[in-house]
Amino acid sequence: MDIFVVDDERIIAETLAIILRNHGYSAETFFSAEHALASIGKSPRLLLTDFRMGRMSGIDLAMEAHSRIDCSVILFSSDLQECDREWQMLQKRDSRCTLLRKPLHPARLLQQVRLSLSTEPRLGLHVS
């Protein structure tokens, strides 16, 4: 499995997965962090997740996933200032994470997915 797409807004998760599949990636959608975590044994190479969701946030999902598997993470949010403190904490633990602003333009998303899945060393980016 290439990518887990996680968003509690079903239309966003499904749309992102369609974009990824149309560009040759295998993508599985989840509508909660808990459901994605329950399937983490499938070892996705990339976790693409909304920052803010129900009971479990994208940050919580990223940290828990990293304790179980080796994968990159792209988090996205419409309010980057709101998530700044949690983002800084995650960056200190793991630089394989990237933060993108919603709405996600398909070209920018695909560019970041390619970077995140590359075998070159990755640095987390805070993209406005």
PDB file of C-alpha atoms in Angstrom:
ATOM      1  CA  MET A   1       0.000   0.000   0.000  1.00  0.00           C
ATOM      2  CA  ASP A   2       1.401   3.378  -0.978  1.00  0.00           C
ATOM      3  CA  ILE A   3      -0.800   5.876   0.841  1.00  0.00           C
ATOM      4  CA  PHE A   4      -3.408   6.062   3.592  1.00  0.00           C
ATOM      5  CA  VAL A   5      -5.663   9.112   3.094  1.00  0.00           C
ATOM      6  CA  VAL A   6      -7.359  10.125   6.353  1.00  0.00           C
ATOM      7  CA  ASP A   7      -9.962  12.849   6.777  1.00  0.00           C
ATOM      8  CA  ASP A   8     -13.197  12.930   8.744  1.00  0.00           C
ATOM      9  CA  GLU A   9     -14.757  14.792   5.814  1.00  0.00           C
ATOM     10  CA  ARG A  10     -15.551  11.920   3.482  1.00  0.00           C
ATOM     11  CA  ILE A  11     -15.611  14.018   0.296  1.00  0.00           C
ATOM     12  CA  ILE A  12     -12.101  15.354   0.949  1.00  0.00           C
ATOM     13  CA  ALA A  13     -10.635  11.910   1.658  1.00  0.00           C
ATOM     14  CA  GLU A  14     -12.272  10.396  -1.410  1.00  0.00           C
ATOM     15  CA  THR A  15     -11.265  13.284  -3.687  1.00  0.00           C
ATOM     16  CA  LEU A  16      -7.624  13.141  -2.562  1.00  0.00           C
ATOM     17  CA  ALA A  17      -7.561   9.367  -3.072  1.00  0.00           C
ATOM     18  CA  ILE A  18      -8.965   9.748  -6.599  1.00  0.00           C
ATOM     19  CA  ILE A  19      -6.286  12.319  -7.460  1.00  0.00           C
ATOM     20  CA  LEU A  20      -3.580   9.988  -6.152  1.00  0.00           C
ATOM     21  CA  ARG A  21      -4.966   6.911  -7.932  1.00  0.00           C
ATOM     22  CA  ASN A  22      -5.222   8.852 -11.198  1.00  0.00           C
ATOM     23  CA  HIS A  23      -1.470   9.440 -10.901  1.00  0.00           C
ATOM     24  CA  GLY A  24      -0.529   5.819 -10.300  1.00  0.00           C
ATOM     25  CA  TYR A  25      -0.541   5.561  -6.507  1.00  0.00           C
ATOM     26  CA  SER A  26      -2.469   3.012  -4.503  1.00  0.00           C
ATOM     27  CA  ALA A  27      -4.495   4.895  -1.915  1.00  0.00           C
ATOM     28  CA  GLU A  28      -6.864   3.681   0.772  1.00  0.00           C
ATOM     29  CA  THR A  29      -9.322   6.075   2.439  1.00  0.00           C
ATOM     30  CA  PHE A  30     -10.214   6.289   6.109  1.00  0.00           C
ATOM     31  CA  PHE A  31     -12.718   8.632   7.700  1.00  0.00           C
ATOM     32  CA  SER A  32     -11.210   8.593  11.190  1.00  0.00           C
ATOM     33  CA  ALA A  33      -7.733   8.371  12.626  1.00  0.00           C
ATOM     34  CA  GLU A  34      -8.797   5.400  14.725  1.00  0.00           C
ATOM     35  CA  HIS A  35      -9.791   3.356  11.659  1.00  0.00           C
ATOM     36  CA  ALA A  36      -6.542   4.214   9.901  1.00  0.00           C
ATOM     37  CA  LEU A  37      -4.554   3.198  12.968  1.00  0.00           C
ATOM     38  CA  ALA A  38      -6.417  -0.114  13.146  1.00  0.00           C
ATOM     39  CA  SER A  39      -5.164  -0.867   9.602  1.00  0.00           C
ATOM     40  CA  ILE A  40      -1.631   0.475  10.060  1.00  0.00           C
ATOM     41  CA  GLY A  41      -0.294  -3.090   9.857  1.00  0.00           C
ATOM     42  CA  LYS A  42      -0.706  -2.781   6.071  1.00  0.00           C
ATOM     43  CA  SER A  43       2.363  -0.513   6.350  1.00  0.00           C
ATOM     44  CA  PRO A  44       1.599   2.437   4.094  1.00  0.00           C
ATOM     45  CA  ARG A  45       4.631   4.301   2.826  1.00  0.00           C
ATOM     46  CA  LEU A  46       2.840   7.623   3.355  1.00  0.00           C
ATOM     47  CA  LEU A  47       0.128   8.849   5.677  1.00  0.00           C
ATOM     48  CA  LEU A  48      -1.812  11.819   4.239  1.00  0.00           C
ATOM     49  CA  THR A  49      -4.031  13.126   7.002  1.00  0.00           C
ATOM     50  CA  ASP A  50      -6.078  16.086   8.134  1.00  0.00           C
ATOM     51  CA  PHE A  51      -4.620  17.840  11.162  1.00  0.00           C
ATOM     52  CA  ARG A  52      -7.916  18.264  13.036  1.00  0.00           C
ATOM     53  CA  MET A  53     -10.385  15.405  13.242  1.00  0.00           C
ATOM     54  CA  GLY A  54     -12.665  13.847  15.846  1.00  0.00           C
ATOM     55  CA  ARG A  55     -11.288  12.288  19.021  1.00  0.00           C
ATOM     56  CA  MET A  56      -7.866  11.496  17.550  1.00  0.00           C
ATOM     57  CA  SER A  57      -6.018  14.204  15.636  1.00  0.00           C
ATOM     58  CA  GLY A  58      -3.714  13.791  12.676  1.00  0.00           C
ATOM     59  CA  ILE A  59      -0.779  14.605  14.969  1.00  0.00           C
ATOM     60  CA  ASP A  60      -1.789  11.814  17.345  1.00  0.00           C
ATOM     61  CA  LEU A  61      -2.155   9.471  14.393  1.00  0.00           C
ATOM     62  CA  ALA A  62       1.270  10.430  13.026  1.00  0.00           C
ATOM     63  CA  MET A  63       3.005   9.881  16.369  1.00  0.00           C
ATOM     64  CA  GLU A  64       1.303   6.544  16.965  1.00  0.00           C
ATOM     65  CA  ALA A  65       1.966   5.383  13.391  1.00  0.00           C
ATOM     66  CA  HIS A  66       5.659   6.281  13.741  1.00  0.00           C
ATOM     67  CA  SER A  67       5.886   4.148  16.878  1.00  0.00           C
ATOM     68  CA  ARG A  68       4.700   1.144  14.827  1.00  0.00           C
ATOM     69  CA  ILE A  69       5.927   1.572  11.239  1.00  0.00           C
ATOM     70  CA  ASP A  70       8.357   3.552   9.115  1.00  0.00           C
ATOM     71  CA  CYS A  71       6.376   5.987   6.966  1.00  0.00           C
ATOM     72  CA  SER A  72       6.325   9.614   5.907  1.00  0.00           C
ATOM     73  CA  VAL A  73       3.460  11.895   6.904  1.00  0.00           C
ATOM     74  CA  ILE A  74       1.787  14.809   5.154  1.00  0.00           C
ATOM     75  CA  LEU A  75      -0.611  16.692   7.403  1.00  0.00           C
ATOM     76  CA  PHE A  76      -2.954  19.328   6.045  1.00  0.00           C
ATOM     77  CA  SER A  77      -5.010  22.059   7.687  1.00  0.00           C
ATOM     78  CA  SER A  78      -6.903  25.175   6.719  1.00  0.00           C
ATOM     79  CA  ASP A  79      -5.516  27.016   9.758  1.00  0.00           C
ATOM     80  CA  LEU A  80      -1.762  26.563  10.036  1.00  0.00           C
ATOM     81  CA  GLN A  81      -1.450  29.024  12.935  1.00  0.00           C
ATOM     82  CA  GLU A  82      -3.879  26.995  15.022  1.00  0.00           C
ATOM     83  CA  CYS A  83      -1.729  23.881  14.733  1.00  0.00           C
ATOM     84  CA  ASP A  84       1.660  25.556  15.066  1.00  0.00           C
ATOM     85  CA  ARG A  85       2.493  24.490  18.650  1.00  0.00           C
ATOM     86  CA  GLU A  86       1.588  20.829  18.097  1.00  0.00           C
ATOM     87  CA  TRP A  87       3.383  20.910  14.743  1.00  0.00           C
ATOM     88  CA  GLN A  88       6.582  22.168  16.391  1.00  0.00           C
ATOM     89  CA  MET A  89       6.426  19.323  18.924  1.00  0.00           C
ATOM     90  CA  LEU A  90       6.023  16.748  16.159  1.00  0.00           C
ATOM     91  CA  GLN A  91       8.886  18.255  14.138  1.00  0.00           C
ATOM     92  CA  LYS A  92      11.209  17.817  17.123  1.00  0.00           C
ATOM     93  CA  ARG A  93      10.340  14.119  17.242  1.00  0.00           C
ATOM     94  CA  ASP A  94      10.348  13.348  13.537  1.00  0.00           C
ATOM     95  CA  SER A  95      11.342  15.389  10.511  1.00  0.00           C
ATOM     96  CA  ARG A  96       9.610  13.021   8.049  1.00  0.00           C
ATOM     97  CA  CYS A  97       6.471  15.120   8.367  1.00  0.00           C
ATOM     98  CA  THR A  98       5.204  17.909   6.157  1.00  0.00           C
ATOM     99  CA  LEU A  99       2.389  20.385   6.763  1.00  0.00           C
ATOM    100  CA  LEU A 100       0.329  21.767   3.869  1.00  0.00           C
ATOM    101  CA  ARG A 101      -2.430  24.380   3.813  1.00  0.00           C
ATOM    102  CA  LYS A 102      -5.929  23.466   2.658  1.00  0.00           C
ATOM    103  CA  PRO A 103      -7.293  23.634   0.090  1.00  0.00           C
ATOM    104  CA  LEU A 104      -4.743  21.302  -1.443  1.00  0.00           C
ATOM    105  CA  HIS A 105      -3.981  22.129  -5.058  1.00  0.00           C
ATOM    106  CA  PRO A 106      -3.512  18.809  -6.898  1.00  0.00           C
ATOM    107  CA  ALA A 107      -0.168  19.820  -8.456  1.00  0.00           C
ATOM    108  CA  ARG A 108       1.264  20.896  -5.077  1.00  0.00           C
ATOM    109  CA  LEU A 109      -0.093  17.760  -3.403  1.00  0.00           C
ATOM    110  CA  LEU A 110       1.435  15.468  -6.034  1.00  0.00           C
ATOM    111  CA  GLN A 111       4.758  17.291  -5.829  1.00  0.00           C
ATOM    112  CA  GLN A 112       4.881  16.808  -2.065  1.00  0.00           C
ATOM    113  CA  VAL A 113       3.788  13.166  -2.325  1.00  0.00           C
ATOM    114  CA  ARG A 114       6.655  12.480  -4.755  1.00  0.00           C
ATOM    115  CA  LEU A 115       9.101  14.173  -2.379  1.00  0.00           C
ATOM    116  CA  SER A 116       7.769  12.318   0.631  1.00  0.00           C
ATOM    117  CA  LEU A 117       7.975   8.953  -1.097  1.00  0.00           C
ATOM    118  CA  SER A 118      11.449   9.525  -2.518  1.00  0.00           C
ATOM    119  CA  THR A 119      14.378   7.639  -1.071  1.00  0.00           C
ATOM    120  CA  GLU A 120      16.328  10.857  -0.498  1.00  0.00           C
ATOM    121  CA  PRO A 121      16.534  12.253   3.036  1.00  0.00           C
ATOM    122  CA  ARG A 122      13.399  14.225   3.842  1.00  0.00           C
ATOM    123  CA  LEU A 123      13.082  17.384   5.829  1.00  0.00           C
ATOM    124  CA  GLY A 124       9.750  18.555   7.147  1.00  0.00           C
ATOM    125  CA  LEU A 125       8.446  21.621   5.382  1.00  0.00           C
ATOM    126  CA  HIS A 126       6.033  24.175   6.733  1.00  0.00           C
ATOM    127  CA  VAL A 127       4.290  25.315   3.571  1.00  0.00           C
ATOM    128  CA  SER A 128       1.916  28.263   3.579  1.00  0.00           C
TER     129      SER A 128
END
